Short mmCIF file of C-alpha atoms in Angstrom, two decimals:
data_model
loop_
_atom_site.label_atom_id
_atom_site.label_comp_id
_atom_site.label_asym_id
_atom_site.label_seq_id
_atom_site.Cartn_x
_atom_site.Cartn_y
_atom_site.Cartn_z
CA MET G 1 140.22 43.56 1.39
CA SER G 2 136.57 44.36 0.65
CA GLU G 3 137.50 45.29 -2.94
CA LYS G 4 139.06 41.85 -3.47
CA ILE G 5 135.91 40.15 -2.18
CA LYS G 6 133.82 42.24 -4.56
CA ILE G 7 136.02 41.21 -7.50
CA ILE G 8 135.82 37.52 -6.50
CA LYS G 9 132.01 37.75 -6.36
CA ILE G 10 131.85 39.31 -9.83
CA VAL G 11 134.12 36.62 -11.29
CA PHE G 12 132.04 33.87 -9.60
CA LEU G 13 128.78 35.32 -10.94
CA ALA G 14 130.16 35.65 -14.45
CA THR G 15 131.44 32.08 -14.40
CA ALA G 16 128.06 30.81 -13.17
CA LEU G 17 126.22 32.70 -15.90
CA LEU G 18 128.62 31.40 -18.55
CA PHE G 19 128.06 27.85 -17.33
CA LEU G 20 124.29 28.32 -17.33
CA PHE G 21 124.04 29.68 -20.86
CA SER G 22 126.56 27.23 -22.28
CA CYS G 23 124.59 24.20 -21.05
CA SER G 24 123.59 21.90 -23.85
CA GLU G 25 119.99 21.53 -24.90
CA LYS G 26 120.26 17.89 -23.86
CA PHE G 27 121.15 18.91 -20.29
CA LEU G 28 118.20 21.30 -20.09
CA ASP G 29 115.80 18.65 -21.37
CA THR G 30 116.78 16.05 -18.78
CA GLU G 31 113.69 14.82 -16.91
CA PRO G 32 113.78 15.07 -13.11
CA ARG G 33 114.58 11.76 -11.48
CA GLY G 34 112.21 10.16 -8.99
CA VAL G 35 109.17 12.02 -10.35
CA LEU G 36 106.34 10.27 -12.16
CA SER G 37 104.26 12.16 -14.68
CA VAL G 38 100.54 11.62 -14.63
CA GLU G 39 100.85 9.86 -17.99
CA ASN G 40 103.17 7.27 -16.46
CA TYR G 41 101.22 6.80 -13.26
CA TYR G 42 98.12 4.59 -12.81
CA GLN G 43 99.96 1.63 -14.34
CA THR G 44 99.51 -0.78 -11.44
CA ASP G 45 96.50 -1.81 -9.38
CA ASP G 46 97.95 -0.04 -6.35
CA GLU G 47 98.45 3.21 -8.26
CA SER G 48 94.93 3.02 -9.65
CA MET G 49 93.53 2.39 -6.16
CA ALA G 50 95.51 5.32 -4.73
CA GLY G 51 94.06 7.62 -7.36
CA THR G 52 90.54 6.42 -6.69
CA LEU G 53 91.01 6.90 -2.95
CA ALA G 54 91.84 10.53 -3.74
CA CYS G 55 88.34 10.85 -5.27
CA TYR G 56 86.79 9.78 -1.97
CA ASP G 57 88.98 12.34 -0.22
CA LEU G 58 87.28 15.11 -2.16
CA VAL G 59 83.81 13.66 -1.56
CA GLN G 60 84.65 13.85 2.15
CA ASP G 61 85.70 17.48 1.80
CA GLN G 62 82.67 18.33 -0.35
CA GLN G 63 80.19 17.12 2.26
CA PHE G 64 82.01 18.58 5.27
CA GLY G 65 84.68 21.16 4.54
CA ILE G 66 85.87 23.61 7.17
CA TRP G 67 82.59 25.32 8.18
CA GLY G 68 81.21 24.45 4.77
CA GLY G 69 80.03 21.64 2.56
CA SER G 70 77.00 20.36 0.76
CA TYR G 71 75.45 18.82 3.87
CA LEU G 72 75.31 22.12 5.75
CA VAL G 73 74.04 24.06 2.72
CA ARG G 74 71.24 21.56 2.06
CA ASN G 75 70.19 21.59 5.71
CA THR G 76 70.21 25.35 6.22
CA LEU G 77 67.92 25.82 3.21
CA SER G 78 65.22 23.70 4.84
CA ASP G 79 62.51 24.24 7.46
CA GLU G 80 64.28 21.80 9.82
CA VAL G 81 66.90 24.10 11.36
CA ILE G 82 67.66 27.61 12.57
CA THR G 83 71.21 28.76 11.79
CA GLY G 84 72.19 29.63 15.36
CA GLY G 85 75.85 30.10 16.36
CA GLY G 86 77.45 32.37 18.91
CA GLY G 87 75.24 35.32 17.99
CA ARG G 88 73.97 37.31 15.06
CA GLY G 89 76.57 37.45 12.30
CA ASP G 90 78.59 34.43 13.49
CA GLN G 91 78.31 32.84 10.02
CA PRO G 92 76.52 35.36 7.75
CA GLY G 93 76.65 33.00 4.76
CA TYR G 94 74.54 30.40 6.53
CA GLU G 95 72.19 33.04 7.87
CA GLU G 96 71.61 34.20 4.29
CA LEU G 97 70.75 30.66 3.19
CA ASN G 98 68.54 29.88 6.16
CA GLU G 99 66.72 33.20 5.91
CA TYR G 100 66.32 33.33 2.10
CA ARG G 101 68.44 36.40 1.57
CA PHE G 102 71.28 34.87 -0.46
CA GLY G 103 72.67 35.61 -3.89
CA PRO G 104 75.60 34.74 -6.21
CA ASN G 105 78.23 35.90 -3.71
CA ASN G 106 77.26 33.53 -0.91
CA PRO G 107 80.56 31.88 0.13
CA PHE G 108 79.06 28.47 0.87
CA VAL G 109 77.17 28.29 -2.41
CA THR G 110 80.50 29.11 -4.08
CA ALA G 111 82.39 26.47 -2.09
CA VAL G 112 79.92 23.66 -2.81
CA TYR G 113 79.76 24.50 -6.51
CA ALA G 114 83.56 24.43 -6.80
CA GLY G 115 83.73 21.27 -4.70
CA CYS G 116 81.56 19.36 -7.15
CA TYR G 117 83.98 20.13 -9.96
CA ARG G 118 87.00 19.12 -7.89
CA ILE G 119 85.41 15.70 -7.45
CA ILE G 120 84.58 15.54 -11.15
CA ASN G 121 88.09 16.50 -12.21
CA ARG G 122 89.66 13.85 -10.02
CA CYS G 123 87.20 11.22 -11.25
CA ASN G 124 87.88 12.25 -14.84
CA THR G 125 91.58 11.67 -14.22
CA ILE G 126 90.92 8.05 -13.21
CA ILE G 127 88.53 7.47 -16.10
CA HIS G 128 91.00 8.95 -18.57
CA TYR G 129 94.27 7.36 -17.48
CA VAL G 130 93.39 4.00 -15.95
CA GLU G 131 93.26 1.14 -18.45
CA PRO G 132 90.63 -1.50 -17.60
CA ASN G 133 93.11 -4.36 -18.03
CA THR G 134 92.65 -5.91 -14.57
CA GLU G 135 89.59 -6.61 -12.46
CA SER G 136 90.81 -4.16 -9.81
CA LYS G 137 91.20 -1.35 -12.34
CA LYS G 138 87.73 -2.01 -13.77
CA ILE G 139 86.30 -1.56 -10.29
CA ASN G 140 88.28 1.65 -9.77
CA ILE G 141 86.94 3.10 -13.02
CA ALA G 142 83.42 2.10 -11.97
CA GLU G 143 83.91 3.83 -8.61
CA ALA G 144 85.09 6.99 -10.34
CA LYS G 145 82.04 6.97 -12.62
CA CYS G 146 79.72 6.49 -9.65
CA LEU G 147 81.33 9.34 -7.70
CA ARG G 148 81.24 11.57 -10.79
CA ALA G 149 77.54 10.80 -11.07
CA LEU G 150 77.10 11.72 -7.40
CA ALA G 151 78.77 15.11 -7.97
CA ASN G 152 76.73 15.74 -11.10
CA PHE G 153 73.58 14.75 -9.22
CA GLU G 154 74.21 17.47 -6.63
CA LEU G 155 75.00 19.98 -9.38
CA VAL G 156 71.79 19.38 -11.31
CA ALA G 157 69.64 19.12 -8.18
CA LEU G 158 70.96 22.40 -6.75
CA TRP G 159 71.79 24.45 -9.88
CA GLY G 160 69.76 22.79 -12.62
CA GLU G 161 70.31 23.68 -16.26
CA TYR G 162 72.65 26.59 -15.43
CA ALA G 163 75.60 24.46 -14.26
CA SER G 164 78.37 23.33 -16.59
CA LEU G 165 78.72 19.66 -17.50
CA VAL G 166 82.31 18.36 -17.57
CA LEU G 167 82.76 14.76 -18.69
CA LYS G 168 86.44 14.69 -19.60
CA LEU G 169 89.80 16.05 -18.56
CA LEU G 170 90.09 19.59 -19.81
CA ASP G 171 93.09 21.17 -21.48
CA PRO G 172 93.91 24.71 -20.31
CA ASP G 173 92.24 26.20 -23.38
CA GLU G 174 89.02 24.33 -22.51
CA TYR G 175 88.49 25.71 -19.02
CA GLN G 176 85.73 28.04 -20.23
CA VAL G 177 82.74 25.67 -20.12
CA ALA G 178 79.15 26.62 -20.94
CA PRO G 179 76.04 24.85 -19.69
CA PRO G 180 75.22 21.83 -21.88
CA GLU G 181 73.08 22.36 -24.96
CA GLY G 182 70.66 19.74 -23.71
CA GLY G 183 70.10 21.67 -20.50
CA GLU G 184 69.14 19.75 -17.40
CA GLN G 185 68.41 16.59 -19.40
CA ALA G 186 72.04 16.42 -20.49
CA PHE G 187 73.01 16.08 -16.82
CA TRP G 188 70.51 13.30 -16.22
CA ASP G 189 71.65 11.47 -19.34
CA ALA G 190 75.28 11.66 -18.21
CA ILE G 191 74.38 10.48 -14.71
CA GLU G 192 72.40 7.57 -16.12
CA GLU G 193 75.25 6.54 -18.44
CA ASP G 194 77.84 6.70 -15.65
CA LEU G 195 75.72 4.73 -13.20
CA GLN G 196 74.75 2.03 -15.66
CA ALA G 197 78.44 1.54 -16.47
CA ALA G 198 79.30 1.50 -12.77
CA ILE G 199 76.57 -1.01 -11.93
CA ALA G 200 78.04 -3.45 -14.43
CA ASP G 201 81.45 -3.56 -12.73
CA LEU G 202 80.96 -2.66 -9.07
CA PRO G 203 80.93 -5.45 -6.46
CA LEU G 204 78.07 -6.00 -4.07
CA LYS G 205 78.55 -4.46 -0.64
CA SER G 206 78.97 -7.94 0.88
CA GLU G 207 81.85 -8.67 -1.51
CA TYR G 208 84.03 -5.92 -0.05
CA ALA G 209 86.38 -6.65 2.83
CA LEU G 210 85.71 -4.70 6.03
CA LYS G 211 88.54 -2.27 5.26
CA ASP G 212 86.88 -1.44 1.93
CA LYS G 213 83.33 -0.83 3.14
CA TYR G 214 83.77 2.90 2.55
CA ARG G 215 83.74 2.26 -1.21
CA VAL G 216 80.64 2.62 -3.37
CA SER G 217 78.95 -0.66 -4.28
CA LYS G 218 76.58 -1.94 -6.92
CA GLY G 219 73.65 -1.38 -4.58
CA PHE G 220 74.47 2.27 -4.03
CA ALA G 221 74.90 2.89 -7.77
CA GLN G 222 71.53 1.26 -8.41
CA ALA G 223 69.85 3.31 -5.68
CA LEU G 224 71.42 6.54 -6.93
CA LEU G 225 70.18 5.74 -10.44
CA GLY G 226 66.72 5.12 -9.01
CA LYS G 227 66.94 8.46 -7.24
CA ALA G 228 67.93 10.16 -10.50
CA TYR G 229 64.87 8.65 -12.20
CA LEU G 230 62.69 9.77 -9.28
CA TYR G 231 63.92 13.36 -9.56
CA GLN G 232 62.97 13.32 -13.25
CA GLY G 233 59.49 11.95 -12.58
CA ARG G 234 60.34 8.65 -14.32
CA TYR G 235 58.53 6.69 -11.65
CA GLN G 236 58.25 3.29 -13.31
CA GLU G 237 61.98 3.13 -14.01
CA ALA G 238 62.73 4.38 -10.51
CA ALA G 239 60.51 1.69 -8.97
CA GLN G 240 62.25 -1.03 -10.98
CA MET G 241 65.70 0.15 -9.93
CA PHE G 242 64.77 0.37 -6.24
CA GLU G 243 63.29 -3.10 -6.53
CA GLU G 244 66.67 -4.47 -7.57
CA VAL G 245 68.23 -2.95 -4.43
CA ILE G 246 65.48 -4.27 -2.18
CA ASN G 247 65.56 -7.78 -3.69
CA SER G 248 69.36 -8.01 -3.52
CA GLY G 249 69.23 -9.04 0.13
CA GLU G 250 72.20 -6.77 0.82
CA TYR G 251 70.37 -4.31 3.06
CA SER G 252 67.84 -4.24 5.86
CA LEU G 253 66.48 -1.89 8.50
CA ILE G 254 68.29 -2.17 11.81
CA PRO G 255 65.69 -3.19 14.42
CA VAL G 256 65.42 -0.69 17.25
CA GLU G 257 65.54 -3.48 19.83
CA THR G 258 69.08 -4.41 18.73
CA VAL G 259 70.43 -0.97 19.69
CA ASP G 260 69.93 1.12 22.80
CA ASP G 261 68.09 3.82 20.85
CA MET G 262 67.32 4.57 17.22
CA ARG G 263 69.84 7.42 17.31
CA ASP G 264 72.53 4.74 17.70
CA ILE G 265 71.98 3.83 14.04
CA PHE G 266 73.89 7.03 13.26
CA ARG G 267 76.80 6.40 15.62
CA ILE G 268 80.18 4.72 15.24
CA PRO G 269 79.26 1.15 16.31
CA GLN G 270 76.71 0.94 13.46
CA GLU G 271 78.94 2.36 10.72
CA PHE G 272 78.75 0.41 7.44
CA GLY G 273 75.93 -1.65 8.95
CA ASP G 274 73.08 -3.43 7.19
CA GLU G 275 71.16 -0.18 6.69
CA SER G 276 73.97 1.77 5.05
CA LEU G 277 74.36 2.04 1.27
CA PHE G 278 77.05 4.72 1.28
CA GLU G 279 78.78 6.63 4.05
CA VAL G 280 81.20 9.54 3.96
CA SER G 281 83.91 8.41 6.34
CA TYR G 282 85.71 10.17 9.22
CA THR G 283 87.89 9.05 12.12
CA ASN G 284 88.36 10.08 15.75
CA THR G 285 91.95 8.82 15.95
CA THR G 286 93.89 11.63 14.24
CA ASN G 287 94.93 13.15 17.60
CA LYS G 288 94.47 16.73 16.43
CA ASP G 289 94.93 19.65 18.81
CA TRP G 290 94.48 23.40 18.41
CA GLY G 291 97.95 23.71 16.90
CA SER G 292 97.95 20.71 14.55
CA PHE G 293 94.38 20.96 13.22
CA ASN G 294 94.49 22.31 9.69
CA TRP G 295 92.03 25.18 9.60
CA GLY G 296 92.65 26.19 6.01
CA ASN G 297 92.13 22.90 4.21
CA ASN G 298 89.96 20.15 5.61
CA ARG G 299 91.38 17.62 3.18
CA LEU G 300 94.32 17.33 5.56
CA ASN G 301 91.92 16.49 8.41
CA GLU G 302 90.10 13.19 8.62
CA SER G 303 87.84 14.13 11.53
CA ASN G 304 84.42 15.75 11.28
CA ILE G 305 84.62 19.27 12.70
CA ASN G 306 81.05 20.03 11.65
CA TRP G 307 79.48 17.84 14.31
CA GLN G 308 81.23 20.11 16.81
CA LEU G 309 79.91 23.09 14.87
CA CYS G 310 76.34 21.83 15.27
CA GLY G 311 76.50 20.85 18.96
CA PRO G 312 74.66 22.79 21.72
CA ARG G 313 76.38 26.11 22.31
CA SER G 314 79.21 26.29 24.84
CA ASP G 315 78.58 28.39 27.98
CA TYR G 316 74.97 27.22 27.81
CA PHE G 317 73.37 23.81 28.43
CA ILE G 318 75.00 23.41 31.82
CA GLY G 319 75.04 19.72 32.69
CA ILE G 320 74.91 18.48 29.08
CA GLU G 321 77.20 15.62 30.12
CA ASN G 322 74.18 14.12 31.93
CA ILE G 323 72.88 12.91 28.56
CA GLY G 324 76.31 11.82 27.28
CA MET G 325 76.89 14.86 25.07
CA ARG G 326 79.51 17.57 24.88
CA ILE G 327 78.91 21.25 24.25
CA GLY G 328 79.51 22.52 20.73
CA TRP G 329 79.34 25.77 18.80
CA GLY G 330 75.60 26.14 18.50
CA PHE G 331 74.63 25.86 14.83
CA LEU G 332 71.58 24.16 13.26
CA TYR G 333 69.16 24.01 16.17
CA PRO G 334 65.92 22.16 15.31
CA THR G 335 62.94 24.31 14.42
CA PRO G 336 59.82 23.96 16.57
CA ASN G 337 58.02 23.18 13.28
CA LEU G 338 59.91 19.91 12.91
CA ALA G 339 59.33 19.03 16.55
CA SER G 340 55.61 19.61 16.20
CA VAL G 341 55.41 17.10 13.33
CA TYR G 342 56.81 14.38 15.58
CA GLU G 343 54.59 15.44 18.46
CA GLU G 344 51.45 15.39 16.31
CA GLU G 345 52.23 12.24 14.32
CA GLU G 346 54.06 10.08 16.86
CA GLY G 347 53.40 11.64 20.26
CA TYR G 348 55.98 12.78 22.79
CA SER G 349 57.12 9.21 23.40
CA GLY G 350 57.68 8.44 19.71
CA ILE G 351 60.84 6.48 18.93
CA ARG G 352 62.09 8.91 16.30
CA TYR G 353 61.11 11.98 18.30
CA ARG G 354 63.12 10.78 21.32
CA ALA G 355 66.03 9.63 19.16
CA PHE G 356 66.45 12.64 16.90
CA ILE G 357 65.67 15.73 19.03
CA MET G 358 65.30 16.61 22.70
CA SER G 359 62.88 19.16 24.08
CA GLU G 360 63.65 21.65 26.80
CA ASP G 361 61.36 19.82 29.23
CA THR G 362 63.32 16.61 28.71
CA LEU G 363 66.65 18.41 29.03
CA ILE G 364 65.58 19.84 32.36
CA ALA G 365 64.36 16.42 33.50
CA TYR G 366 67.88 15.10 32.88
CA GLY G 367 69.36 17.95 34.90
CA VAL G 368 70.48 20.03 31.92
CA GLN G 369 70.04 23.80 32.23
CA PRO G 370 69.54 25.14 28.65
CA THR G 371 70.73 28.64 29.59
CA ASN G 372 74.02 30.15 30.67
CA ALA G 373 74.86 31.05 34.26
CA ALA G 374 73.02 34.37 33.83
CA GLY G 375 69.85 32.61 32.73
CA ASP G 376 70.07 33.71 29.07
CA TYR G 377 69.18 31.36 26.23
CA PRO G 378 71.62 30.84 23.32
CA TYR G 379 71.08 32.53 19.97
CA GLY G 380 68.91 30.51 17.57
CA TYR G 381 67.64 28.10 20.23
CA ALA G 382 63.87 27.53 20.08
CA GLY G 383 63.39 24.90 22.77
CA TYR G 384 65.06 21.86 21.17
CA ILE G 385 68.51 20.40 20.53
CA ARG G 386 69.53 17.83 17.96
CA LEU G 387 70.42 14.28 18.98
CA LYS G 388 70.84 12.70 15.54
CA TYR G 389 74.49 13.34 14.63
CA GLY G 390 74.97 14.97 18.02
CA THR G 391 78.15 15.87 19.86
CA TRP G 392 78.37 12.54 21.69
CA GLU G 393 81.26 12.11 24.09
CA SER G 394 81.79 8.54 22.87
CA GLU G 395 82.19 9.65 19.23
CA THR G 396 85.27 11.80 19.66
CA GLY G 397 88.91 11.38 20.67
CA GLY G 398 91.79 13.33 22.16
CA PRO G 399 93.77 15.30 22.88
CA VAL G 400 91.16 17.97 21.99
CA ALA G 401 87.70 16.44 21.82
CA GLU G 402 86.22 19.30 19.79
CA LEU G 403 88.52 18.53 16.85
CA ASN G 404 88.31 14.75 16.67
CA TYR G 405 84.75 13.63 15.95
CA GLY G 406 84.75 10.45 13.91
CA THR G 407 81.07 9.90 13.15
CA ASN G 408 80.41 8.97 9.53
CA TYR G 409 77.70 10.73 7.53
CA ARG G 410 75.18 8.25 6.14
CA TYR G 411 74.73 9.64 2.65
CA MET G 412 72.12 7.04 1.78
CA ARG G 413 70.30 4.58 4.03
CA TYR G 414 68.00 1.66 3.28
CA ALA G 415 65.14 3.51 4.98
CA ASP G 416 65.53 6.23 2.36
CA VAL G 417 65.48 3.58 -0.40
CA LEU G 418 62.21 2.15 0.95
CA LEU G 419 60.63 5.60 1.12
CA MET G 420 61.77 6.46 -2.41
CA ALA G 421 60.48 3.07 -3.59
CA ALA G 422 57.13 3.81 -1.95
CA GLU G 423 56.93 7.13 -3.77
CA ALA G 424 57.95 5.66 -7.12
CA ASN G 425 55.41 2.86 -6.80
CA LEU G 426 52.62 5.21 -5.72
CA PHE G 427 53.10 7.41 -8.78
CA SER G 428 53.50 4.48 -11.15
CA GLY G 429 50.19 2.95 -10.06
CA ASN G 430 51.26 0.29 -7.56
CA SER G 431 49.79 1.64 -4.34
CA SER G 432 49.82 -1.74 -2.58
CA LYS G 433 53.59 -2.03 -2.89
CA ALA G 434 53.99 1.62 -1.89
CA THR G 435 51.97 0.92 1.25
CA MET G 436 54.07 -2.14 2.05
CA TYR G 437 57.35 -0.17 1.89
CA ILE G 438 55.99 2.74 3.94
CA ASN G 439 54.79 0.33 6.59
CA GLN G 440 58.21 -1.30 6.88
CA VAL G 441 59.64 2.07 7.89
CA ARG G 442 56.73 2.79 10.21
CA GLU G 443 56.95 -0.63 11.85
CA ARG G 444 60.60 -0.02 12.77
CA ALA G 445 59.44 3.21 14.43
CA SER G 446 56.73 1.27 16.33
CA LEU G 447 53.91 3.06 14.51
CA ASP G 448 50.65 1.51 13.37
CA PRO G 449 50.56 0.58 9.68
CA VAL G 450 48.63 2.71 7.21
CA SER G 451 45.95 0.95 5.20
CA GLN G 452 46.48 3.03 2.10
CA VAL G 453 49.45 5.26 1.34
CA ASP G 454 48.99 8.68 -0.20
CA PHE G 455 51.33 11.53 -1.07
CA ASP G 456 50.85 13.28 2.28
CA THR G 457 51.94 10.10 4.05
CA ILE G 458 55.14 9.99 1.99
CA VAL G 459 55.89 13.66 2.69
CA LYS G 460 55.53 13.20 6.46
CA GLU G 461 57.41 9.89 6.62
CA ARG G 462 60.35 11.34 4.71
CA GLN G 463 60.38 14.38 6.98
CA MET G 464 60.32 12.33 10.19
CA GLU G 465 62.66 9.53 9.12
CA LEU G 466 65.26 11.64 7.31
CA ALA G 467 65.40 14.75 9.50
CA PHE G 468 68.84 16.40 9.57
CA GLU G 469 70.13 14.16 6.77
CA GLY G 470 70.07 16.95 4.21
CA TRP G 471 67.27 15.96 1.82
CA ARG G 472 64.22 17.91 3.00
CA TYR G 473 64.73 21.02 0.84
CA LEU G 474 65.57 19.01 -2.28
CA ASP G 475 62.47 16.90 -1.70
CA LEU G 476 60.29 20.00 -1.62
CA MET G 477 61.92 21.44 -4.74
CA ARG G 478 61.58 18.26 -6.79
CA TRP G 479 57.94 17.86 -5.75
CA LEU G 480 57.40 21.42 -6.91
CA LYS G 481 59.23 20.80 -10.18
CA ASN G 482 57.37 17.53 -10.87
CA GLY G 483 53.96 19.05 -10.19
CA LYS G 484 53.27 17.18 -6.96
CA MET G 485 53.15 20.42 -4.96
CA GLU G 486 52.07 23.93 -5.89
CA VAL G 487 54.21 27.00 -5.25
CA ASP G 488 51.83 28.16 -2.51
CA GLN G 489 52.10 24.80 -0.73
CA VAL G 490 55.88 24.93 -0.65
CA LYS G 491 55.83 28.56 0.41
CA ASN G 492 53.41 27.85 3.26
CA ILE G 493 55.56 24.99 4.54
CA LEU G 494 58.77 27.03 4.54
CA ASP G 495 57.22 30.28 5.77
CA ALA G 496 55.58 28.52 8.73
CA VAL G 497 58.97 28.73 10.46
CA ILE G 498 58.58 32.53 10.59
CA ASP G 499 55.29 32.24 12.45
CA LYS G 500 56.69 29.77 14.97
CA ILE G 501 59.71 31.95 15.66
CA ASP G 502 57.45 34.96 16.19
CA GLU G 503 55.37 32.96 18.69
CA LEU G 504 58.45 32.07 20.73
CA LYS G 505 60.27 35.42 20.83
CA THR G 506 58.88 36.29 24.25
CA LYS G 507 60.20 33.09 25.84
CA TYR G 508 63.44 33.07 23.83
CA PRO G 509 64.35 36.76 23.31
CA GLN G 510 67.40 35.97 21.14
CA LEU G 511 65.04 34.73 18.41
CA GLN G 512 64.09 38.36 17.70
CA TYR G 513 67.37 38.70 15.82
CA VAL G 514 66.59 35.82 13.45
CA ASN G 515 65.69 37.49 10.17
CA ARG G 516 64.03 34.71 8.16
CA GLN G 517 62.28 36.14 5.09
CA PRO G 518 59.33 34.70 3.16
CA TRP G 519 60.47 32.05 0.70
CA ASP G 520 60.51 33.17 -2.93
CA PRO G 521 60.25 30.72 -5.87
CA ARG G 522 63.52 32.02 -7.29
CA TYR G 523 65.27 30.05 -4.55
CA LYS G 524 64.15 26.75 -6.06
CA LEU G 525 67.65 26.62 -7.58
CA LEU G 526 70.86 28.17 -6.32
CA PRO G 527 72.60 30.96 -8.24
CA ILE G 528 75.73 30.28 -10.26
CA PRO G 529 78.44 31.83 -8.07
CA GLU G 530 79.73 35.24 -9.09
CA GLN G 531 83.26 33.93 -8.70
CA GLU G 532 82.56 31.28 -11.35
CA ILE G 533 81.06 33.86 -13.69
CA SER G 534 84.12 36.08 -13.29
CA VAL G 535 86.60 33.37 -14.34
CA ASN G 536 84.43 31.36 -16.74
CA LEU G 537 83.13 33.71 -19.41
CA LYS G 538 80.85 30.96 -20.74
CA ALA G 539 79.29 30.17 -17.36
CA GLY G 540 75.54 29.98 -17.10
CA ARG G 541 73.52 32.57 -15.23
CA ASN G 542 70.30 31.88 -13.40
CA PRO G 543 68.04 34.75 -14.56
CA ASP G 544 66.10 34.61 -11.27
CA TYR G 545 69.13 36.21 -9.59
CA GLU G 546 69.81 38.88 -12.19
CA GLN G 547 69.39 42.40 -10.86
#
């Protein structure tokens, strides 16, 4: 019986093979049904819009991937935060960045670098395949060019002349891409060209329906172009571009008296408000739990896990619910250096001080115990917690609150535009206008106006207004590059964190394990990741990181 079955199997296999190899060439060449090739897609407005939405999806992932993203990298490099976490070694990659001990193998440097090119590739797909034969498609192409400029801006700001510039879809034999012959200037030229094209076709923010407010607008493209000019030291052109944004009437500072507290400007009810030029969007209605949350690929999650990452550490801060917050995982505690700037410039009752950070004394006054049950302080805590972009109970959803934060990240605010406009005007010789713009920001914070703005005023106002928004380190590096600060000045600012930590080790013993090293000028740009160098034989190499 078994022999017969064996014979039947052999006959069946032979017949199947005969059928396979006797198939006609026509049969083998038949295209699969129900599948669209990329060449045949993007024909309709809806298809074009779907493709453009996919670009925003990668911008979302780039800023806040699982444990990673540009936002966290830019913050940990600064003097605003201490890495923190559950203990030493919780996230070694962020400790390396925060303590100036990183190199080409840092996983978060690698992730952000790759993320920029994922955005660029997806934008290049839209630019290549979408025909500008309808108004909707023209806008989609303009959005793609603006988002490509955003990705290239982060590349050139963080990696400079050593990054590769990709301005078209690449064939497989073109994947080896060298840095551009024009160096850093080639990046700025490409950014300028993309943004000027985008400005011509993008709608104003007010022309978008509410459901489309997440999309980039003409005002954001203009402000990003002004920022690109500012980073190059082209102050007159930057001032002119910021002036167009300011005079558009599309944006304004949200008065503090219209919200309960200035920190509310960064919470869900104020999303896409008058002060916002561009936000990276998240939602608290995805209903993720520990089983359904996708830990390997944040692009399948629409909530913002990184606010949970940066909340006050669980098992500590007993009674945190008294201030409306939830416990988190303990990363990015404020440095005492940042707190002291508020205390010295605004006083302990300052609007921004009270809105952005909370001191231990204030925590205790609200009935919050900043230790665990044994009386031990959390690792990385230096007497302050962060309120801006905090783990607010009202910002998250169920069934597992830790996994469903929906707070948007304000990538660019009108306050930032005013401060950049003040800087551009100061350095292009219009100090009266610079003073006017600085004072608008100060007035909202209930501070007395300055009679004459200077560079130190701009440095402090940017630090106090934009804390925890991810721009402090890039500000310091561009001021160094453009000759507005000396190496020793930058070094003193960043190394002051070491002294403050040393002062506080007796009160907060866990700080003794923080290993922040003196800042070295080689860190003014990030290294090209070793992973990129290993697969791209033409990749640039930052000589400052060569052994």
